CSV table of C-alpha atoms in Angstrom, one decimal:
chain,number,residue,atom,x,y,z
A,19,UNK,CA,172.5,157.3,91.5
A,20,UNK,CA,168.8,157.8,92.4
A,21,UNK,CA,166.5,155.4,94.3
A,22,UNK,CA,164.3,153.0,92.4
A,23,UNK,CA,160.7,154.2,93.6
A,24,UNK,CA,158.2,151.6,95.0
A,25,UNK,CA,154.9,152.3,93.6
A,26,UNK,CA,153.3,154.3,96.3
A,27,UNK,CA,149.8,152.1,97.6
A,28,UNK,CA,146.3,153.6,96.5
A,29,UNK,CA,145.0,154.9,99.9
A,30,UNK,CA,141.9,153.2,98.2
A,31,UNK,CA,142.9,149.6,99.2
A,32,UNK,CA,140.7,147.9,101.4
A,33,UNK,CA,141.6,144.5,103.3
A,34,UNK,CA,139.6,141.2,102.8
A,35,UNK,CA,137.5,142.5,106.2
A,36,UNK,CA,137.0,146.4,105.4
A,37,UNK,CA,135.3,144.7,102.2
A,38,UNK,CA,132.9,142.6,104.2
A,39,UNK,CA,132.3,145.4,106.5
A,40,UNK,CA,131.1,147.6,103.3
A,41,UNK,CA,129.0,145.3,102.1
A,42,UNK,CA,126.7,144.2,105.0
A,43,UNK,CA,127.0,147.8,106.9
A,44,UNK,CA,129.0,146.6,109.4
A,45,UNK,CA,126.5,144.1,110.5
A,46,UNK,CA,127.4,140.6,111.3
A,47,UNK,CA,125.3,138.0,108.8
A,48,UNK,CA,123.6,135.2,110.9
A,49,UNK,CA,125.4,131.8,109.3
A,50,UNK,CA,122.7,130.2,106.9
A,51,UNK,CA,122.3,126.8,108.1
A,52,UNK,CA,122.0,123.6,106.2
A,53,UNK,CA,119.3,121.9,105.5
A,54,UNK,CA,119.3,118.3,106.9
A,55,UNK,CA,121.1,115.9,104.4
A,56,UNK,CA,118.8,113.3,103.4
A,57,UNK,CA,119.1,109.9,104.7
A,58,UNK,CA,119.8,107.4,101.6
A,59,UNK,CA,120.2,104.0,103.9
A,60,UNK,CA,118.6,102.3,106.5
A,61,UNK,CA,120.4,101.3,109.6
A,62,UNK,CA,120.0,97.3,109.5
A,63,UNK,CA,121.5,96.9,112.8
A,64,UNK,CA,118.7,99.0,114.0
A,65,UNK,CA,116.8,96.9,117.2
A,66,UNK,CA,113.7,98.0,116.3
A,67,UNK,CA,114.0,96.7,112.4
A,68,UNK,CA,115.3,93.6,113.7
A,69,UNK,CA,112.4,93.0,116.2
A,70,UNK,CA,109.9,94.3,112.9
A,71,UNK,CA,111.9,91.9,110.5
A,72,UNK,CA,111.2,88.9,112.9
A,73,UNK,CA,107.4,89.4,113.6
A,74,UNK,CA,106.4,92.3,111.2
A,75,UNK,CA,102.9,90.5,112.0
A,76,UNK,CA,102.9,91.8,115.9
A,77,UNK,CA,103.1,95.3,114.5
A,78,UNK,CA,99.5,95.3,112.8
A,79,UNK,CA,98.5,96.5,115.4
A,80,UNK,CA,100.3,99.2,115.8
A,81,UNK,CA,98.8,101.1,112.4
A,82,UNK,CA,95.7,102.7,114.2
A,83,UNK,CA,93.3,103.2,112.6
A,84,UNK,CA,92.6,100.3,110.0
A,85,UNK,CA,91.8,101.8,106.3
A,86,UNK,CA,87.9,101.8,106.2
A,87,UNK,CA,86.3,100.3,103.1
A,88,UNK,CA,85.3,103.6,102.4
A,89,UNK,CA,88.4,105.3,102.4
A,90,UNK,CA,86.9,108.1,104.9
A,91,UNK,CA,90.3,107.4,107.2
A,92,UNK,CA,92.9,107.4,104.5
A,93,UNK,CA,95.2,110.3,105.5
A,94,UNK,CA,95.2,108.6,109.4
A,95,UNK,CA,95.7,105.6,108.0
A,96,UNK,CA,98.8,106.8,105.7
A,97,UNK,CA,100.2,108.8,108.7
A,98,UNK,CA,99.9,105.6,110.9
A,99,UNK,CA,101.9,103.8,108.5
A,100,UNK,CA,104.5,106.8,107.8
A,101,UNK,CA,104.8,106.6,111.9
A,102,UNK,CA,105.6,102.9,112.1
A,103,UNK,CA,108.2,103.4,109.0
A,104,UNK,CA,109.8,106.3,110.7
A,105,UNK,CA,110.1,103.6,114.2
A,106,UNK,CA,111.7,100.8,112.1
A,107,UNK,CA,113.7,102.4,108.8
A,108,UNK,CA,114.2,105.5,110.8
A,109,UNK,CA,112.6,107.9,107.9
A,110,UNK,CA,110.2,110.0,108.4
A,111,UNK,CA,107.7,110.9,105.8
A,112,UNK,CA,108.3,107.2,103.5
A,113,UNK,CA,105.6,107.3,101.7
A,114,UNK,CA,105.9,110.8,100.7
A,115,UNK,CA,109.2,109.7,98.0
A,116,UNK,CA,108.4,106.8,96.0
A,117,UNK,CA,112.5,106.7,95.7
A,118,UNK,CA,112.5,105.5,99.6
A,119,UNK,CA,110.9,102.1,98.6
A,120,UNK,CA,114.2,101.4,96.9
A,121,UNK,CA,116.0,101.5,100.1
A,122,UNK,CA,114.5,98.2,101.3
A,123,UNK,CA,115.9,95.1,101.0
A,124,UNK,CA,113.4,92.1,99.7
A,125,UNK,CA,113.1,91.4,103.5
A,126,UNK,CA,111.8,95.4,104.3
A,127,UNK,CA,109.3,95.1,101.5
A,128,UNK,CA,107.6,92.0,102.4
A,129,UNK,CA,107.5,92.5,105.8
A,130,UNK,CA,106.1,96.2,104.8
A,131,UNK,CA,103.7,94.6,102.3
A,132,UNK,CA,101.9,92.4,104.6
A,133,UNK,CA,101.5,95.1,107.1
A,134,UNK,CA,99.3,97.1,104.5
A,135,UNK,CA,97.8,94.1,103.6
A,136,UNK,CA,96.5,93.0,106.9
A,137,UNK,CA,96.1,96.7,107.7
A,138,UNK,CA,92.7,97.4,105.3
A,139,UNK,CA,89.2,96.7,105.5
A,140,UNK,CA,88.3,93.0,104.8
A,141,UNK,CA,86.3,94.9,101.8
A,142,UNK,CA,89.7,96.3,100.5
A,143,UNK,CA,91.8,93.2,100.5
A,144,UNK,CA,91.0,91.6,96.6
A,145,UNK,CA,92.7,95.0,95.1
A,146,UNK,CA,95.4,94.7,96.4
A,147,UNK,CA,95.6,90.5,96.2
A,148,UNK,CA,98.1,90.8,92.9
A,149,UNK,CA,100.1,93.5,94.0
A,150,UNK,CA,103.7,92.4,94.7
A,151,UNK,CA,105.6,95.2,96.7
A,152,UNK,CA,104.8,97.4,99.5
A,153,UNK,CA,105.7,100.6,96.7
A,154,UNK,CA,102.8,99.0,94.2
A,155,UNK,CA,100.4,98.3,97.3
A,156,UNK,CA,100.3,101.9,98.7
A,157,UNK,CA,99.7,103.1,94.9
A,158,UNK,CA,96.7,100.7,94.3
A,159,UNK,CA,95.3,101.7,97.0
A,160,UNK,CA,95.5,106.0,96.6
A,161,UNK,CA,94.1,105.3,93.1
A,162,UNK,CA,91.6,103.1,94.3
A,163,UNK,CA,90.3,106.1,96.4
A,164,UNK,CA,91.2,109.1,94.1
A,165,UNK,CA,88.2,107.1,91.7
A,166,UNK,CA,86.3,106.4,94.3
A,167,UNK,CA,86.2,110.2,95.3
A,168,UNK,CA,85.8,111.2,91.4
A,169,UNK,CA,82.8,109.0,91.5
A,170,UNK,CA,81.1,110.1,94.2
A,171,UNK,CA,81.7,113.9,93.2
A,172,UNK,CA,80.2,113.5,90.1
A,173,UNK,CA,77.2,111.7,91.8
A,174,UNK,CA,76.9,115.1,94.2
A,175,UNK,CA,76.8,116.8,91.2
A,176,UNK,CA,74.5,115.0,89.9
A,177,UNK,CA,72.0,115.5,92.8
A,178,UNK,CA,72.8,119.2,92.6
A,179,UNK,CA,71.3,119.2,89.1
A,180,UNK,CA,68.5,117.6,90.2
A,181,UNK,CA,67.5,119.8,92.6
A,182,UNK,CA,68.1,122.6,90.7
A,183,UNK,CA,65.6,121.2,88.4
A,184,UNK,CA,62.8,120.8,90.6
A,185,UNK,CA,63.5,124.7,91.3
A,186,UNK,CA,63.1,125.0,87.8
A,187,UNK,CA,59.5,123.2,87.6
A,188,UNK,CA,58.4,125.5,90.0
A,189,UNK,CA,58.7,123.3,93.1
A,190,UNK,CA,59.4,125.5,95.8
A,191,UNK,CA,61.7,124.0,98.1
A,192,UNK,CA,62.8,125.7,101.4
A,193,UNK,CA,66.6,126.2,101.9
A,194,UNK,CA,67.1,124.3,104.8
A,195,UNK,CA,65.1,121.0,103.6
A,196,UNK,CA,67.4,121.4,100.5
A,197,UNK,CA,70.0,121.1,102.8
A,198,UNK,CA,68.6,118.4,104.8
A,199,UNK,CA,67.7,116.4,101.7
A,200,UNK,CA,71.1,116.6,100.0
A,201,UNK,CA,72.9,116.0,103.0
A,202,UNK,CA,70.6,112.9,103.6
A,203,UNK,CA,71.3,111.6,99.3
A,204,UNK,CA,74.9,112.1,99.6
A,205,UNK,CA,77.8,113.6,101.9
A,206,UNK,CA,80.6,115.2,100.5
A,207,UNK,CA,82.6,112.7,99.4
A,208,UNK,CA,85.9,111.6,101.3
A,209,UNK,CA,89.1,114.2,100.6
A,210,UNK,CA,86.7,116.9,98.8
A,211,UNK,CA,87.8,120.1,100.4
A,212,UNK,CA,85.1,123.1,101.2
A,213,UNK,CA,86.6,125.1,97.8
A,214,UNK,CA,86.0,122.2,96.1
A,215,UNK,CA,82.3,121.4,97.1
A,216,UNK,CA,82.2,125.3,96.4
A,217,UNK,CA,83.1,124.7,92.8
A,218,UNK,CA,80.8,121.3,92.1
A,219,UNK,CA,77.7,123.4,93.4
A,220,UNK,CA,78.8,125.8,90.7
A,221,UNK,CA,79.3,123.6,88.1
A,222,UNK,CA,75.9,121.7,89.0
A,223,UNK,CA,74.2,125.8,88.3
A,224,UNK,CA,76.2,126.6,85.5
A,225,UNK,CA,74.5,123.0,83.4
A,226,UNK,CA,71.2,123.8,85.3
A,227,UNK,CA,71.5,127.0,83.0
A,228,UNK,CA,72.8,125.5,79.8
């Protein structure tokens, strides 16, 4: 009686390993890492938010430098407040995710609010007078400014025209007193970046030319 046969193996089979080895060459792959889970609460027993909680008024002082009425120091100022939230709800970048305002308890928020209250220029405080969160306080205050800078680029435009004009009349001008003028009129108004001014100059040509 002959011998069942076992099904001879494919000299082609590779183990789980020889397959990793064929695909990366041989070469161990460097383990990707993780990026940091996101923190979704706030550690109430923290001693630094209970000390913030109790006298959020001591810590004024501590946001460095106070919004000007002009809003020329608004991205220190917002980074000086994004440092003291860091210190106290223990996230960095807060004011970057509207969705971290939801973390705070009614407590948090007021004692937040005031500080970006009592944190402005005296000439800043009636905007934000009916706001009633920290979340609706912070967002009053970037449109405020984002206005504020439309305004004034519009006005540098403006002035750009004008000048172009007297060009046009045959009012000869030297460069450098254009310069000097203009800069004396109106500086380039607060968060308007050198491509920016680049582009308002040639806008003010382009309607000189119209």
């Amino acid at each position: 009686m002959s011998e069942d046969k076992k099904p001879a193996q494919s000299s082609l089979s590779l183990s789980d390993q020889e397959i990793v080895e064929e695909l990366t060459g041989g070469q161990e792959q460097p383990l990707t890492e993780m990026p940091p889970k996101k923190k979704d609460t706030i550690d109430e027993s923290s001693p630094a938010l209970s000390k913030f909680l109790s006298n959020p008024n001591s810590y004024v002082s501590y946001i460095s430098p106070q919004l000007l009425s002009d809003g020329s120091n608004i991205t220190q100022w917002i980074d000086s407040i994004e440092d003291l939230a860091a210190l106290v709800f223990g996230i960095k970048k807060f004011l970057a995710d509207e969705k971290n305002f939801s973390l705070l308890s009614d407590q948090m928020d007021r004692s937040l609010h005031h500080i970006i209250k009592t944190s402005i220029s005296l000439d800043l405080k009636p905007i934000l007078k009916e706001t009633g969160s920290s979340l609706e306080a912070i967002q009053t205050v970037r449109k405020n400014f984002h206005k504020l800078t439309r305004a004034r680029q519009l006005e540098l435009i403006n002035s750009l025209i004008w000048m172009e004009e007297l060009s046009a009349l045959g009012i000869d001008i030297a460069p450098e007193v254009q310069g000097l003028f203009l800069q004396a009129l109106t500086s380039p108004p607060t968060g308007t970046s050198r491509t920016q001014l680049n582009n308002l100059i040639l806008a003010a040509t382009e309607k000189t030319d119209e």
